[in-house]
PDB file of C-alpha atoms in Angstrom:
ATOM      1  CA  UNK A  17      -9.384 184.700  26.546  1.00 49.00           C
ATOM      2  CA  UNK A  18      -5.319 185.842  27.342  1.00 49.00           C
ATOM      3  CA  UNK A  19      -3.967 183.633  30.477  1.00 52.00           C
ATOM      4  CA  UNK A  20      -0.530 185.719  31.409  1.00 53.00           C
ATOM      5  CA  UNK A  21       0.875 182.786  33.386  1.00 54.00           C
ATOM      6  CA  UNK A  22       4.333 184.505  34.394  1.00 54.00           C
ATOM      7  CA  UNK A  23       4.886 187.378  36.686  1.00 55.00           C
ATOM      8  CA  UNK A  24       5.966 190.945  34.595  1.00 60.00           C
ATOM      9  CA  UNK A  25       9.205 191.118  33.038  1.00 60.00           C
ATOM     10  CA  UNK A  26       9.269 187.801  33.510  1.00 63.00           C
ATOM     11  CA  UNK A  27      11.204 186.484  30.160  1.00 78.00           C
ATOM     12  CA  UNK A  28       9.542 183.493  27.988  1.00 78.00           C
ATOM     13  CA  UNK A  29      11.242 182.098  25.936  1.00 83.00           C
ATOM     14  CA  UNK A  30       9.930 181.394  22.185  1.00 81.00           C
ATOM     15  CA  UNK A  31       9.602 177.161  22.889  1.00 81.00           C
ATOM     16  CA  UNK A  32       6.538 178.426  25.832  1.00 84.00           C
ATOM     17  CA  UNK A  33       5.518 180.971  23.658  1.00 81.00           C
ATOM     18  CA  UNK A  34       4.448 179.113  21.142  1.00 80.00           C
ATOM     19  CA  UNK A  35       3.280 176.662  22.866  1.00 82.00           C
ATOM     20  CA  UNK A  36       1.127 178.864  24.910  1.00 81.00           C
ATOM     21  CA  UNK A  37      -0.016 179.551  21.004  1.00 81.00           C
ATOM     22  CA  UNK A  38      -0.415 176.332  20.089  1.00 81.00           C
ATOM     23  CA  UNK A  39      -2.767 175.556  23.320  1.00 86.00           C
ATOM     24  CA  UNK A  40      -4.805 178.855  22.414  1.00 86.00           C
ATOM     25  CA  UNK A  41      -5.305 178.163  19.341  1.00 82.00           C
ATOM     26  CA  UNK A  42      -6.991 174.994  20.093  1.00 84.00           C
ATOM     27  CA  UNK A  43      -9.706 176.494  22.588  1.00 88.00           C
ATOM     28  CA  UNK A  44      -9.958 178.942  20.253  1.00 85.00           C
ATOM     29  CA  UNK A  45     -10.964 176.079  17.746  1.00 85.00           C
ATOM     30  CA  UNK A  46     -12.790 173.855  19.054  1.00 87.00           C
ATOM     31  CA  UNK A  47     -14.946 176.757  20.225  1.00 87.00           C
ATOM     32  CA  UNK A  48     -15.740 178.144  17.105  1.00 87.00           C
ATOM     33  CA  UNK A  49     -17.166 175.003  16.488  1.00 88.00           C
ATOM     34  CA  UNK A  50     -18.517 174.803  19.249  1.00 86.00           C
ATOM     35  CA  UNK A  51     -20.436 177.895  17.859  1.00 87.00           C
ATOM     36  CA  UNK A  52     -21.218 177.054  14.976  1.00 85.00           C
ATOM     37  CA  UNK A  53     -23.196 173.163  15.606  1.00 86.00           C
ATOM     38  CA  UNK A  54     -24.927 175.242  18.075  1.00 87.00           C
ATOM     39  CA  UNK A  55     -25.544 177.191  14.971  1.00 87.00           C
ATOM     40  CA  UNK A  56     -27.019 175.501  13.116  1.00 86.00           C
ATOM     41  CA  UNK A  57     -28.896 173.503  15.607  1.00 86.00           C
ATOM     42  CA  UNK A  58     -30.898 176.293  15.722  1.00 86.00           C
ATOM     43  CA  UNK A  59     -31.558 177.010  11.892  1.00 87.00           C
ATOM     44  CA  UNK A  60     -32.173 173.533  11.619  1.00 87.00           C
ATOM     45  CA  UNK A  61     -35.252 173.441  13.932  1.00 87.00           C
ATOM     46  CA  UNK A  62     -36.366 176.275  12.922  1.00 87.00           C
ATOM     47  CA  UNK A  63     -36.856 174.953   9.388  1.00 88.00           C
ATOM     48  CA  UNK A  64     -38.309 172.028  11.058  1.00 89.00           C
ATOM     49  CA  UNK A  65     -41.165 173.964  12.553  1.00 90.00           C
ATOM     50  CA  UNK A  66     -42.008 176.123   9.829  1.00 90.00           C
ATOM     51  CA  UNK A  67     -42.085 172.501   7.397  1.00 90.00           C
ATOM     52  CA  UNK A  68     -44.470 171.290   9.832  1.00 91.00           C
ATOM     53  CA  UNK A  69     -46.565 173.913  10.281  1.00 91.00           C
ATOM     54  CA  UNK A  70     -46.788 174.231   6.298  1.00 92.00           C
ATOM     55  CA  UNK A  71     -47.715 170.111   6.256  1.00 94.00           C
ATOM     56  CA  UNK A  72     -49.935 170.992   8.435  1.00 93.00           C
ATOM     57  CA  UNK A  73     -51.684 173.929   6.495  1.00 92.00           C
ATOM     58  CA  UNK A  74     -51.635 172.081   3.573  1.00 93.00           C
ATOM     59  CA  UNK A  75     -53.211 168.522   5.419  1.00 92.00           C
ATOM     60  CA  UNK A  76     -56.034 171.289   6.234  1.00 93.00           C
ATOM     61  CA  UNK A  77     -56.355 172.911   2.433  1.00 92.00           C
ATOM     62  CA  UNK A  78     -57.288 169.181   2.158  1.00 91.00           C
ATOM     63  CA  UNK A  79     -60.138 169.463   3.438  1.00 91.00           C
ATOM     64  CA  UNK A  80     -61.346 172.209   3.646  1.00 91.00           C
ATOM     65  CA  UNK A  81     -62.198 171.623  -0.300  1.00 86.00           C
ATOM     66  CA  UNK A  82     -63.549 169.018   0.514  1.00 87.00           C
ATOM     67  CA  UNK A  83     -65.925 171.064   2.848  1.00 88.00           C
ATOM     68  CA  UNK A  84     -66.241 173.613  -0.352  1.00 83.00           C
ATOM     69  CA  UNK A  85     -67.444 171.263  -2.333  1.00 77.00           C
ATOM     70  CA  UNK A  86     -70.114 169.991  -0.280  1.00 81.00           C
ATOM     71  CA  UNK A  87     -70.760 173.280   0.427  1.00 79.00           C
ATOM     72  CA  UNK A  88     -71.834 174.295  -3.529  1.00 73.00           C
ATOM     73  CA  UNK A  89     -73.856 170.951  -3.201  1.00 73.00           C
ATOM     74  CA  UNK A  90     -75.322 171.532  -0.737  1.00 79.00           C
ATOM     75  CA  UNK A  91     -75.719 175.068  -1.801  1.00 72.00           C
ATOM     76  CA  UNK A  92     -77.600 173.931  -4.908  1.00 67.00           C
ATOM     77  CA  UNK A  93     -79.901 171.790  -3.314  1.00 69.00           C
ATOM     78  CA  UNK A  94     -81.501 173.739  -0.802  1.00 63.00           C
ATOM     79  CA  UNK A  95     -80.842 176.786  -1.138  1.00 58.00           C
ATOM     80  CA  UNK A  96     -81.847 177.238   2.117  1.00 60.00           C
ATOM     81  CA  UNK A  97     -79.979 177.082   6.100  1.00 74.00           C
ATOM     82  CA  UNK A  98     -77.576 173.815   5.647  1.00 79.00           C
ATOM     83  CA  UNK A  99     -75.324 175.386   3.182  1.00 73.00           C
ATOM     84  CA  UNK A 100     -75.073 178.512   5.041  1.00 80.00           C
ATOM     85  CA  UNK A 101     -73.790 176.063   8.094  1.00 78.00           C
ATOM     86  CA  UNK A 102     -70.858 174.218   6.131  1.00 79.00           C
ATOM     87  CA  UNK A 103     -70.217 177.745   4.514  1.00 79.00           C
ATOM     88  CA  UNK A 104     -69.074 178.989   7.654  1.00 80.00           C
ATOM     89  CA  UNK A 105     -66.896 176.135   8.436  1.00 77.00           C
ATOM     90  CA  UNK A 106     -64.953 176.108   5.508  1.00 81.00           C
ATOM     91  CA  UNK A 107     -64.272 179.881   6.124  1.00 85.00           C
ATOM     92  CA  UNK A 108     -63.222 179.057   9.665  1.00 84.00           C
ATOM     93  CA  UNK A 109     -60.546 176.289   8.154  1.00 83.00           C
ATOM     94  CA  UNK A 110     -59.318 178.649   5.668  1.00 89.00           C
ATOM     95  CA  UNK A 111     -58.366 180.798   8.173  1.00 92.00           C
ATOM     96  CA  UNK A 112     -57.231 178.457  10.673  1.00 90.00           C
ATOM     97  CA  UNK A 113     -54.838 177.267   6.788  1.00 91.00           C
ATOM     98  CA  UNK A 114     -53.796 180.586   5.945  1.00 93.00           C
ATOM     99  CA  UNK A 115     -52.705 181.776  10.063  1.00 94.00           C
ATOM    100  CA  UNK A 116     -50.733 178.512  10.119  1.00 93.00           C
ATOM    101  CA  UNK A 117     -48.653 179.282   5.807  1.00 93.00           C
ATOM    102  CA  UNK A 118     -48.441 182.660   7.591  1.00 93.00           C
ATOM    103  CA  UNK A 119     -46.648 180.941  10.798  1.00 92.00           C
ATOM    104  CA  UNK A 120     -44.773 178.444   9.547  1.00 91.00           C
ATOM    105  CA  UNK A 121     -43.372 180.862   6.121  1.00 90.00           C
ATOM    106  CA  UNK A 122     -42.183 182.552   9.431  1.00 90.00           C
ATOM    107  CA  UNK A 123     -40.700 181.220  10.734  1.00 88.00           C
ATOM    108  CA  UNK A 124     -38.605 178.093   7.872  1.00 86.00           C
ATOM    109  CA  UNK A 125     -36.954 181.569   6.820  1.00 85.00           C
ATOM    110  CA  UNK A 126     -36.297 181.916  10.391  1.00 84.00           C
ATOM    111  CA  UNK A 127     -33.797 178.699  10.047  1.00 78.00           C
ATOM    112  CA  UNK A 128     -33.011 179.530   6.512  1.00 77.00           C
ATOM    113  CA  UNK A 129     -29.743 179.693   4.891  1.00 75.00           C
ATOM    114  CA  UNK A 130     -28.477 177.603   7.446  1.00 71.00           C
ATOM    115  CA  UNK A 131     -25.211 178.801   7.836  1.00 72.00           C
ATOM    116  CA  UNK A 132     -23.356 179.577  11.220  1.00 71.00           C
ATOM    117  CA  UNK A 133     -23.450 183.598  10.711  1.00 73.00           C
ATOM    118  CA  UNK A 134     -22.084 184.036  13.844  1.00 75.00           C
ATOM    119  CA  UNK A 135     -19.473 181.381  13.982  1.00 75.00           C
ATOM    120  CA  UNK A 136     -18.225 183.086  10.688  1.00 77.00           C
ATOM    121  CA  UNK A 137     -18.101 186.397  11.219  1.00 79.00           C
ATOM    122  CA  UNK A 138     -16.140 185.516  15.394  1.00 79.00           C
ATOM    123  CA  UNK A 139     -14.009 183.519  13.428  1.00 77.00           C
ATOM    124  CA  UNK A 140     -12.235 186.123  10.991  1.00 81.00           C
ATOM    125  CA  UNK A 141     -12.781 188.492  13.491  1.00 82.00           C
ATOM    126  CA  UNK A 142      -9.568 185.798  15.402  1.00 78.00           C
ATOM    127  CA  UNK A 143      -8.290 186.083  12.252  1.00 77.00           C
ATOM    128  CA  UNK A 144      -8.225 189.162  12.417  1.00 80.00           C
ATOM    129  CA  UNK A 145      -7.271 189.210  15.826  1.00 78.00           C
ATOM    130  CA  UNK A 146      -3.689 187.486  15.144  1.00 73.00           C
ATOM    131  CA  UNK A 147      -2.569 189.327  11.948  1.00 75.00           C
ATOM    132  CA  UNK A 148      -2.677 192.487  13.320  1.00 77.00           C
ATOM    133  CA  UNK A 149      -1.066 190.995  16.327  1.00 72.00           C
ATOM    134  CA  UNK A 150       1.639 189.784  14.366  1.00 70.00           C
ATOM    135  CA  UNK A 151       2.322 193.074  12.765  1.00 68.00           C
TER     136      UNK A 151
END
């Protein structure tokens, strides 16, 4: 964002040019820091959601094991319809566990690694532009 405060052909002193450069560099640094903060916040949010979904999957898996044990007990003791009902519930719980785990892993990967990639690219472009402008 370059603003021209003088008319074409107007000569500016070295002090004015240095002052403008300092002001613009400060604005650029602040903008890059804000971008990095926003990017890190988004990645942390994604990692948090993924972690929460994985915890939910583990919690349901715990009850799924309990249901599987109950299914085996009922199946061995009766060998009639009650074990089939327990088996259906067990399968349903594990389907939910699998779905939660899949979504959780995807969300966790979306937030990793927690580095501000876009901000780093912008800083590199800015440094390259400044170097090119000095030559």
